CSV table of C-alpha atoms in Angstrom, one decimal:
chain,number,residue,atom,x,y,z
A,1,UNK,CA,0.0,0.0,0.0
A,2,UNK,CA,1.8,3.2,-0.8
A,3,UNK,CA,1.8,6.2,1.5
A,4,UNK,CA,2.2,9.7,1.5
A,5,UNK,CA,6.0,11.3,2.7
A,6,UNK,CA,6.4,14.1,4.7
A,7,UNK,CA,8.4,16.7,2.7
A,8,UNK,CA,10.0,18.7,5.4
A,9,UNK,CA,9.1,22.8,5.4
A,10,UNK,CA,11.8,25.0,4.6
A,11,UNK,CA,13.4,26.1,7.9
A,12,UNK,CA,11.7,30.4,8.9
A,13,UNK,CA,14.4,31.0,11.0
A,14,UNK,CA,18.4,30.0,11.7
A,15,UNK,CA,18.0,28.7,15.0
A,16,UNK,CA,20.3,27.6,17.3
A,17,UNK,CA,24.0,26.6,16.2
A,18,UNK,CA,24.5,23.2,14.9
A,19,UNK,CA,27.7,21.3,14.2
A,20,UNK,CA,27.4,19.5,11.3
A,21,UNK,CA,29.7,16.9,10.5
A,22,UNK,CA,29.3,15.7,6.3
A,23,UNK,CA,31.0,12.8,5.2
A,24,UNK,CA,31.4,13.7,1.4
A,25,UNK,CA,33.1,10.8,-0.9
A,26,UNK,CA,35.2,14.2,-2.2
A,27,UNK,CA,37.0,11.9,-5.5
A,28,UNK,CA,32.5,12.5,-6.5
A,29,UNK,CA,32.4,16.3,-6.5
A,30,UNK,CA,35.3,16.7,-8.9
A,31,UNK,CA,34.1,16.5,-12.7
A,32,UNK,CA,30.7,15.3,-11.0
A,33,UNK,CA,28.0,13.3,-12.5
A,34,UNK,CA,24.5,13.5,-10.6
A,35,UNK,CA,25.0,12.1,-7.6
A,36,UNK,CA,28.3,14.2,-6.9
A,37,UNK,CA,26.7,17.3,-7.4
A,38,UNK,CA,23.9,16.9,-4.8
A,39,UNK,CA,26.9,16.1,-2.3
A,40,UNK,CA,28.2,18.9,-3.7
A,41,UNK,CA,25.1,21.4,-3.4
A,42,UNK,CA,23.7,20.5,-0.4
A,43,UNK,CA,27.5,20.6,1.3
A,44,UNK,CA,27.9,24.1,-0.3
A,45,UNK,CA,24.3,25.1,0.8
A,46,UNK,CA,24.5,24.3,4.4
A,47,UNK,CA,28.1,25.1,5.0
A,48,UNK,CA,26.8,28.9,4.3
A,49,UNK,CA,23.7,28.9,5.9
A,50,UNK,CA,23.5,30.7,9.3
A,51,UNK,CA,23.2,28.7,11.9
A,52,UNK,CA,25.5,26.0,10.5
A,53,UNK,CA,29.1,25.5,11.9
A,54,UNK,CA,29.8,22.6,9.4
A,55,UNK,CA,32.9,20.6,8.9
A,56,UNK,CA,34.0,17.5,6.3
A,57,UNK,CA,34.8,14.4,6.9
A,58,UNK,CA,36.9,13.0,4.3
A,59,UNK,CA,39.9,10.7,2.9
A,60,UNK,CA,43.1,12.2,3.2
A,61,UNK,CA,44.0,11.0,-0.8
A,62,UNK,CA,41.2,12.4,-2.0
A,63,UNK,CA,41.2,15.6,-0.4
A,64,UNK,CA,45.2,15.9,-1.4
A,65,UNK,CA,44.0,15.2,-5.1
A,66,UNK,CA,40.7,16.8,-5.2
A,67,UNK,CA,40.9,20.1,-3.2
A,68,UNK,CA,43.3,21.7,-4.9
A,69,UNK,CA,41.3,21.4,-8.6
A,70,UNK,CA,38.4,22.6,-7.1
A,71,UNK,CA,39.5,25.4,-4.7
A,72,UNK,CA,37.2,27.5,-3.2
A,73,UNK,CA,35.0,27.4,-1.2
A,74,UNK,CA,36.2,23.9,-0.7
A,75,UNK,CA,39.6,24.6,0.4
A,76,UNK,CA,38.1,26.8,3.2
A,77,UNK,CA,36.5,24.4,5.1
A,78,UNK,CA,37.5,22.5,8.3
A,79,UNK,CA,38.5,18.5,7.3
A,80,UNK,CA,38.4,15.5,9.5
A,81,UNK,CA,40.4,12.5,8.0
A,82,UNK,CA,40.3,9.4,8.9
A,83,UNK,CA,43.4,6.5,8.1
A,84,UNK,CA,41.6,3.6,5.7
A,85,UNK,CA,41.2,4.0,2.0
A,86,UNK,CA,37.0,5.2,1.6
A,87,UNK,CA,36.2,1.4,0.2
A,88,UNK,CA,38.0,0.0,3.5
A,89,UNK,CA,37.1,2.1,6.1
A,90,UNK,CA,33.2,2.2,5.1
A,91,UNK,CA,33.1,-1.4,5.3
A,92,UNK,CA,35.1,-1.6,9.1
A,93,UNK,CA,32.4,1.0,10.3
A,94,UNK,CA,29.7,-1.3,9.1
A,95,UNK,CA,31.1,-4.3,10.3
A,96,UNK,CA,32.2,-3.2,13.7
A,97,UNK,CA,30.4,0.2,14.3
A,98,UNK,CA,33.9,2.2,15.0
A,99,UNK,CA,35.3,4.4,15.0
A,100,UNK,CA,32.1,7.2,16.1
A,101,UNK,CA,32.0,10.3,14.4
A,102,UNK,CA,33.0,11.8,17.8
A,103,UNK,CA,36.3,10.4,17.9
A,104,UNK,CA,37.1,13.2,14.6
A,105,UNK,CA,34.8,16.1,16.6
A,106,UNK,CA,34.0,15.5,19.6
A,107,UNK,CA,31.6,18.5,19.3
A,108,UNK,CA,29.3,17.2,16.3
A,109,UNK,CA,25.6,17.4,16.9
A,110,UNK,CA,24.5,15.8,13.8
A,111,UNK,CA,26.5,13.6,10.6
A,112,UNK,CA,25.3,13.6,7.1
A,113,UNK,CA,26.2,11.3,4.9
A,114,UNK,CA,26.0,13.3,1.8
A,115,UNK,CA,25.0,9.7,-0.1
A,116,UNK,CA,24.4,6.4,1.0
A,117,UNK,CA,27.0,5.5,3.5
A,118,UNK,CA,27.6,4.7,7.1
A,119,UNK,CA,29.3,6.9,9.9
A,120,UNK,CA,29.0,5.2,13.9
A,121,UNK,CA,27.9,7.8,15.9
A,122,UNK,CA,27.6,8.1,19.7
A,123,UNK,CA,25.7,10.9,21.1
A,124,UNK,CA,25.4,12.6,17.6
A,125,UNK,CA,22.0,12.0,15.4
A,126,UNK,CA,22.8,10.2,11.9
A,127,UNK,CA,21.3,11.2,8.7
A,128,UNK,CA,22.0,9.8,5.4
A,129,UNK,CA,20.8,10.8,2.0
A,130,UNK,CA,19.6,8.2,-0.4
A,131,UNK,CA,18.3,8.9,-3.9
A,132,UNK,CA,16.5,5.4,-4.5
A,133,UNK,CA,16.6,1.4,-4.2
A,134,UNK,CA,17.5,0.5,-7.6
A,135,UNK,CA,19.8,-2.4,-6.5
A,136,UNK,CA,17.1,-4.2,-5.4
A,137,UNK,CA,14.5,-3.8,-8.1
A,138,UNK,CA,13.8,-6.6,-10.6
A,139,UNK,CA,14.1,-4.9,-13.9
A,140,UNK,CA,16.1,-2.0,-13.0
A,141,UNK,CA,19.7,-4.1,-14.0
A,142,UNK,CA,20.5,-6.9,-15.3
A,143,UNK,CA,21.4,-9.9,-14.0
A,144,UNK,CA,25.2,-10.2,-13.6
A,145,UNK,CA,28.1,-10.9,-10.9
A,146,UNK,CA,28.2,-7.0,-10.7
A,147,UNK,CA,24.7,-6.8,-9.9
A,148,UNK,CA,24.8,-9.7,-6.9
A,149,UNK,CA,27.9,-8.2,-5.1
A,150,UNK,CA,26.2,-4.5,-5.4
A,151,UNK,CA,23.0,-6.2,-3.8
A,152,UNK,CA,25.5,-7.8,-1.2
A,153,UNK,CA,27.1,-4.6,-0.6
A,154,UNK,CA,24.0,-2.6,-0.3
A,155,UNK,CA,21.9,-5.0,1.9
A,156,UNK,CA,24.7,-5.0,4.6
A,157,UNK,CA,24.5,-1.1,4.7
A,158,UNK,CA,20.5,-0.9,4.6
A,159,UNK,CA,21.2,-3.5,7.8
A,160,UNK,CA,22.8,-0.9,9.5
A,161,UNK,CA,21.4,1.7,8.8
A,162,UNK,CA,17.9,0.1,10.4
A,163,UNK,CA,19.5,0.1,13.3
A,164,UNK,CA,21.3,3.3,13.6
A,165,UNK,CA,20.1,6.1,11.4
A,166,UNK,CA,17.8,8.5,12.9
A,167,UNK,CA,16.3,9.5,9.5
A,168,UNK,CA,17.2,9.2,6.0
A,169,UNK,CA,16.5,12.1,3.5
A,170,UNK,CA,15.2,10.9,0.1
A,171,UNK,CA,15.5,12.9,-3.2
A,172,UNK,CA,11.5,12.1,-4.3
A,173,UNK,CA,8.2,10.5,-3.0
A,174,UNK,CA,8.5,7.4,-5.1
A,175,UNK,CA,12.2,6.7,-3.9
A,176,UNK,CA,10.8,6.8,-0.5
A,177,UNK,CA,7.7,4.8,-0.9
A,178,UNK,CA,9.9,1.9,-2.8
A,179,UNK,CA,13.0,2.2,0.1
A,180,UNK,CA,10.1,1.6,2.7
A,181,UNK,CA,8.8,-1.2,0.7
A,182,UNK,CA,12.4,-3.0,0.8
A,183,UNK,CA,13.0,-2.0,3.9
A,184,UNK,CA,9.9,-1.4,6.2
A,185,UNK,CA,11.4,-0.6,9.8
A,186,UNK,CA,12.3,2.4,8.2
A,187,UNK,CA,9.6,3.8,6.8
A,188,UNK,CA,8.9,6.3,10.1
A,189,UNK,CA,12.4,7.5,9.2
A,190,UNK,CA,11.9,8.7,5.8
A,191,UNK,CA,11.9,12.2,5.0
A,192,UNK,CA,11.1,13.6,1.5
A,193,UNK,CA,13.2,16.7,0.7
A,194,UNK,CA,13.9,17.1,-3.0
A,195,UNK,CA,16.6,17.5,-5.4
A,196,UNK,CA,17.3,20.9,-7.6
A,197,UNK,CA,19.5,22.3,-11.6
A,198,UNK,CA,22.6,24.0,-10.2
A,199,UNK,CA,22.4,27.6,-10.9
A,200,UNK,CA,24.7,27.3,-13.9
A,201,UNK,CA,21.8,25.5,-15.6
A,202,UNK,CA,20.0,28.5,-15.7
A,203,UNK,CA,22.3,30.8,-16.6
A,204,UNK,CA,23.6,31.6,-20.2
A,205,UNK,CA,26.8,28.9,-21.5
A,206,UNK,CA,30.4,30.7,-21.1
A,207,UNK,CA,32.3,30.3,-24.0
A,208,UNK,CA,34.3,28.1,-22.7
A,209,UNK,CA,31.4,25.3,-22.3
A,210,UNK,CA,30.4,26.4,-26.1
A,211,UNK,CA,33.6,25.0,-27.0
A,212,UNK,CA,32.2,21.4,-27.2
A,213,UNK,CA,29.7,22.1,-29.6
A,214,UNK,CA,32.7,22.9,-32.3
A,215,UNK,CA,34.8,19.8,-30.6
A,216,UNK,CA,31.7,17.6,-31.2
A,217,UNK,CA,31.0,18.7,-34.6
A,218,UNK,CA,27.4,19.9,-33.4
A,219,UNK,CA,27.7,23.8,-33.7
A,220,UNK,CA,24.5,25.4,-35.5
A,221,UNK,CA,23.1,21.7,-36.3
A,222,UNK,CA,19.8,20.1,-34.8
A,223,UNK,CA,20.5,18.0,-32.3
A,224,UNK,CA,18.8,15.5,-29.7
A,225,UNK,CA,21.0,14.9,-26.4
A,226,UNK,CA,20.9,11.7,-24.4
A,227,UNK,CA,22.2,12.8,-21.4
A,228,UNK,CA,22.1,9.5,-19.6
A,229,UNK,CA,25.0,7.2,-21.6
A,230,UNK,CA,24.3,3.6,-23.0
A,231,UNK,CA,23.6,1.7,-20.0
A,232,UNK,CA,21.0,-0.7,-19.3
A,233,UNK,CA,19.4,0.9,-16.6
A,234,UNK,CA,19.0,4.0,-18.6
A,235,UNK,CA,17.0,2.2,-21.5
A,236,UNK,CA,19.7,2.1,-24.3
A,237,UNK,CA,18.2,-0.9,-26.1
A,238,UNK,CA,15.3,1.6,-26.8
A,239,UNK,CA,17.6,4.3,-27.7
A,240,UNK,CA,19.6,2.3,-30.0
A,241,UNK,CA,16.4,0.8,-31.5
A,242,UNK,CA,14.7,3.6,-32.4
A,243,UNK,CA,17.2,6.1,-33.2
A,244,UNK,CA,17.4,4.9,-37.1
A,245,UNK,CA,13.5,5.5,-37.6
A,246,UNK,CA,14.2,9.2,-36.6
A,247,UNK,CA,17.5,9.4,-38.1
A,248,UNK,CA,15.2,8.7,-41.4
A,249,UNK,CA,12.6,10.8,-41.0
A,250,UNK,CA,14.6,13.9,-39.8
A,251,UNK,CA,17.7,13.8,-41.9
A,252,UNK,CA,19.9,16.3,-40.7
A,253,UNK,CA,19.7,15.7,-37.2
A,254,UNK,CA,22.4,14.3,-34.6
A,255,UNK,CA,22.5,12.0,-31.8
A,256,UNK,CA,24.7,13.0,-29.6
A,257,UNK,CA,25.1,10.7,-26.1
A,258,UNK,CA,27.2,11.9,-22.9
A,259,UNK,CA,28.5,10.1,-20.0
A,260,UNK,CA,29.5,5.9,-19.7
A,261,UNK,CA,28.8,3.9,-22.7
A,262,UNK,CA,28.9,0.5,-21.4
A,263,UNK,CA,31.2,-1.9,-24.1
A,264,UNK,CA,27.9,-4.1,-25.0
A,265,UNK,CA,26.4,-1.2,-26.6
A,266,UNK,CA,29.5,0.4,-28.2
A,267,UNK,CA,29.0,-1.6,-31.9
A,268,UNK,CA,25.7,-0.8,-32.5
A,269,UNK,CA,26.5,3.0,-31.2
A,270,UNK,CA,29.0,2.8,-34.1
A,271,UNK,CA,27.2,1.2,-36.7
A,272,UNK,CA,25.1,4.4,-36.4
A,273,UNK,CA,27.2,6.4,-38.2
A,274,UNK,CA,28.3,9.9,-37.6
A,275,UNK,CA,25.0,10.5,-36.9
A,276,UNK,CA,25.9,9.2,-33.5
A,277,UNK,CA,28.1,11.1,-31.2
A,278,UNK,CA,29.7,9.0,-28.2
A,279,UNK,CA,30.8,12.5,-26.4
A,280,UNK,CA,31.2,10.6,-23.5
A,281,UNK,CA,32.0,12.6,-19.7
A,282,UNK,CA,31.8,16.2,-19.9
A,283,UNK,CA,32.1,18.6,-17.2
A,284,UNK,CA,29.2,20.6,-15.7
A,285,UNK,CA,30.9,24.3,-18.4
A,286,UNK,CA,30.1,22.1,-21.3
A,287,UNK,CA,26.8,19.9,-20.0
A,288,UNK,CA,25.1,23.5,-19.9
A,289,UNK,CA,26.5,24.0,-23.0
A,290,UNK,CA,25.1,20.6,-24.7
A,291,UNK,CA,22.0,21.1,-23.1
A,292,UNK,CA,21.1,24.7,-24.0
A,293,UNK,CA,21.9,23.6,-27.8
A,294,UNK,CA,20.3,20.7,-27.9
A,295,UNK,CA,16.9,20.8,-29.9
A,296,UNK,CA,15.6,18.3,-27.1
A,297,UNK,CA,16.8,16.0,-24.7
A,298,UNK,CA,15.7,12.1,-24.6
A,299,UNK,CA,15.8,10.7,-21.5
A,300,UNK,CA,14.0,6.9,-21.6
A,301,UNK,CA,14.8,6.3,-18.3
A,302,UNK,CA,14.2,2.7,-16.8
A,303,UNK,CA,14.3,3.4,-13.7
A,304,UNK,CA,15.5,6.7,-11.2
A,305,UNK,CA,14.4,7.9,-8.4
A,306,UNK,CA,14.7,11.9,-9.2
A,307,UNK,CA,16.1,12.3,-12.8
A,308,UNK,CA,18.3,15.0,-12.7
A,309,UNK,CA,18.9,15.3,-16.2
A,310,UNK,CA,15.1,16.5,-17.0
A,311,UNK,CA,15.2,18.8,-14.0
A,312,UNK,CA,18.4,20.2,-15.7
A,313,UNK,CA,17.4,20.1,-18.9
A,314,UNK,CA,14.6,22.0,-18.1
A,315,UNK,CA,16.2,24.4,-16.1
A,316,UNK,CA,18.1,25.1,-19.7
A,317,UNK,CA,15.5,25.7,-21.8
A,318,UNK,CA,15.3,22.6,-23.5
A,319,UNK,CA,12.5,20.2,-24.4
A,320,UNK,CA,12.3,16.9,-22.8
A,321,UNK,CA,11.1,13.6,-24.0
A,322,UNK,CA,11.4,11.1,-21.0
A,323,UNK,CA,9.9,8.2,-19.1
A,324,UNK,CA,6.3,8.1,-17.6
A,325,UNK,CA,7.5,5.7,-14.7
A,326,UNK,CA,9.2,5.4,-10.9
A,327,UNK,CA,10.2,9.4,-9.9
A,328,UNK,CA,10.0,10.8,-13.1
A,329,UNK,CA,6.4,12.1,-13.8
A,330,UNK,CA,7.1,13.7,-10.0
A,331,UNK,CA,9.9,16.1,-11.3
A,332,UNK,CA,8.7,16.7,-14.9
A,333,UNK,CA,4.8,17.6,-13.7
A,334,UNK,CA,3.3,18.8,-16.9
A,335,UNK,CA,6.5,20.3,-18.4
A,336,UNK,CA,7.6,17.3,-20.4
A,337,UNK,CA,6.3,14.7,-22.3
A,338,UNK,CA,6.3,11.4,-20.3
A,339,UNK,CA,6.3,8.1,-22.7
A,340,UNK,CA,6.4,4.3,-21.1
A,341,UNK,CA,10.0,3.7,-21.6
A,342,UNK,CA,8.7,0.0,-23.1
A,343,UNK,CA,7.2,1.8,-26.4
A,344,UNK,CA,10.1,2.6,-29.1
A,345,UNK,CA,7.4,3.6,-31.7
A,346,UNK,CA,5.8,6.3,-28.6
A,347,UNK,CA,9.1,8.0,-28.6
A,348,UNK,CA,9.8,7.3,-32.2
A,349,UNK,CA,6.9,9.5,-33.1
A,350,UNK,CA,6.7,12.4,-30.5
A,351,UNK,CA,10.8,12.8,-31.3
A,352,UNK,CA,9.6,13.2,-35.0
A,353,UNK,CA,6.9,15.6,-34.3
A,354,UNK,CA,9.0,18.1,-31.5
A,355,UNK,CA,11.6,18.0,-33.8
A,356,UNK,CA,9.7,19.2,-37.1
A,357,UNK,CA,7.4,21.3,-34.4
A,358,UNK,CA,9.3,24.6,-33.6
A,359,UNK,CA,6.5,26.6,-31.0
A,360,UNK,CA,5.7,23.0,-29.6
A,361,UNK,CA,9.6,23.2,-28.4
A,362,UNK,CA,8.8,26.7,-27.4
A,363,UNK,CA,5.9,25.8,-25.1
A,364,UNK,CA,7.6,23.0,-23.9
A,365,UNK,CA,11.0,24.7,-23.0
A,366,UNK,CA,8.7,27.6,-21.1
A,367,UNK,CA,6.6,25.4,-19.3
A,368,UNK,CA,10.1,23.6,-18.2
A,369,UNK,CA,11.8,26.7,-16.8
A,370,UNK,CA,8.8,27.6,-15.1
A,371,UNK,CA,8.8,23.7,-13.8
A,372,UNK,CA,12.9,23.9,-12.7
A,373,UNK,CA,11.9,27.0,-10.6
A,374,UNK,CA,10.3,25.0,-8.1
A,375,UNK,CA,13.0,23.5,-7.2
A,376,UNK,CA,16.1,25.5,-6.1
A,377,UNK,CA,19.3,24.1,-3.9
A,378,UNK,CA,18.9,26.7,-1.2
A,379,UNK,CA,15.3,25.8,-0.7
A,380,UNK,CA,16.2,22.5,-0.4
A,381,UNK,CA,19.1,23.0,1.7
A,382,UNK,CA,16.9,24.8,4.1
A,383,UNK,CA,14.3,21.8,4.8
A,384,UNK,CA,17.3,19.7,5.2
A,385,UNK,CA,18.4,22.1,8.3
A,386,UNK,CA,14.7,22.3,9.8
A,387,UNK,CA,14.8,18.4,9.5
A,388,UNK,CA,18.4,18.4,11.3
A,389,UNK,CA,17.1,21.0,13.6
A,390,UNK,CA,14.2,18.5,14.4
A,391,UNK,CA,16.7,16.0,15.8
A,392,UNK,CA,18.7,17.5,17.9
């Protein structure tokens, strides 16, 4: 039976002072893909919010290698280290629930654990942010080796985290109803407060981003952006399948795909043509670029619990064509076009008609902005604090 969420208010007032201590994985926030730039945001957010007195907790080899390419404000703040490498010392405070987070700061009130992870505390309160339960969904993956260790891996974390967190934040209402399905002694713990576009996504590309568009041999053509690689869980059988019907029908137009490309796809990428693009990573100067050039984005999404893709693409002026299912139609609304990510022919023909449609792009990329809006990083970084605020 689902349930309703709480989304937690946005704090009205600072409040007393808080110590914060985040445990940020900081080798993510460098050249970050979605997940890395929610650590990022939120970290950012809170750490300049009155109120806050917030330090990180980190590895010492990735703040030696990360900091300095990032700078400010990150080199500003106070660090905690601990000894293991992340992998390693994760897995010994799972196992054997030490060392607390009071043995780095002995002061902390609360720890956040920017993503799903595991810090002991003692006296401290314990949240966690989690953005879905994809691992344990039939249909999300495939079957593989990788997929049964991940489960492995997860399942001993969600077994601790049962017993200690004191709430976990999610990123939508559907990744909280299907965490509290998985994992019921938890659902009392669940707290709904959203994800947002970085402010760069709303802003105009610097010529530097632009630069990608003459690197990738897409300056001044039509192009549709697949902002989600070739991966299973991101529907590239669909992708691949239907991209030579539109390729037909709309002759000058590109494909152009960004981020990982996993190797089972790569020959029938090819075989594409250079009507394909493989553009693979790109940083967030150059993803604003892609997406405010893009004539639309395609996002067929199996399976995510936010989609921050359509909330950026949106946030850039762009059209979006993307999935009607799990947290999607939740951060689209009415500002997209949601098709089941089963039906190639669906998406087949509303990518035909947006791309021969110019004012249907132009009420779609309106209605998109207006949409991203809603949703901004210091909102969200302020019901985070009144949610802190509410545990200790």
């Amino acid at each position: 039976m689902s349930q309703s969420y709480n989304e937690v208010a946005a704090l009205s007032y600072p409040g007393e002072l808080v110590n914060i201590l985040s445990y940020v994985h900081l080798r993510n926030i460098y050249r970050s893909t979605g997940v890395g730039r929610v650590s990022r945001e939120l970290t950012e957010r809170l750490h300049a919010t009155p109120g806050v007195n917030l330090h990180v907790l980190a590895d010492p080899a990735d703040h030696s290698r990360v900091i300095p390419l990032i700078g400010n404000p990150w080199q500003a703040y106070q660090y905690h280290f601990f000894k293991s490498e992340t992998s390693a010392q994760q897995l010994r405070w799972i196992l054997t629930n030490r060392p607390a987070a009071e043995h780095y700061w002995n002061d902390v009130d609360l720890v956040h654990c920017t993503a799903e992870s595991y810090v002991p505390v003692r006296r401290a309160r314990l949240v966690v942010t989690c953005h879905d339960a994809q691992h344990f969904e039939a249909g999300a993956h495939r079957q593989s080796v990788w997929l049964m260790k991940q489960r492995l891996k997860w399942r001993l974390l969600f077994a601790r985290l049962e017993r200690e967190v004191d709430m976990l934040q999610m990123i939508s209402h559907f990744a909280a109803e299907r965490t509290a399905h998985f994992f019921p002694n938890l659902r009392d713990r669940l707290r709904v407060v959203p994800n947002a576009a970085s402010d760069s996504f709303f802003a105009p590309a610097d010529e530097q981003g632009k630069a990608v568009l003459h690197q990738l041999g897409v300056q001044g053509r039509p192009f549709v952006l697949v902002p989600g690689g070739l991966q299973f869980r991101k529907n590239a059988d669909l992708i691949l399948d239907a991209w030579p019907a539109i390729a037909a029908a709309v002759p000058d137009v590109v494909l152009v795909i960004i981020n990982h490309a996993d190797e089972t796809y790569l020959p029938r990428a090819k075989a594409l043509g250079d009507r394909c693009v493989l553009a693979g990573f790109q940083d967030e100067r150059q993803l604003v670029a892609l997406y405010q050039a893009a004539t639309l984005v395609w996002f067929p999404t199996l399976y995510d619990g936010f989609g921050m893709p359509v909330i950026e693409a949106m946030a850039s002026g762009t059209p979006v064509i993307s999935s009607n299912t799990t947290g999607i139609p939740e951060v689209a609304g009415n500002a997209a076009v949601l098709l089941s990510p089963t039906d190639a022919k669906a998406h087949v023909r509303n990518i035909i008609e947006l791309l021969r449609d110019e004012s249907a792009r132009a009420v779609l990329a309106a209605l998109g902005r207006e949409r991203a809006s809603e949703f901004t990083w210091d909102k969200s970084a302020s019901k985070l604090l009144a949610a802190f605020q509410s545990l200790v």
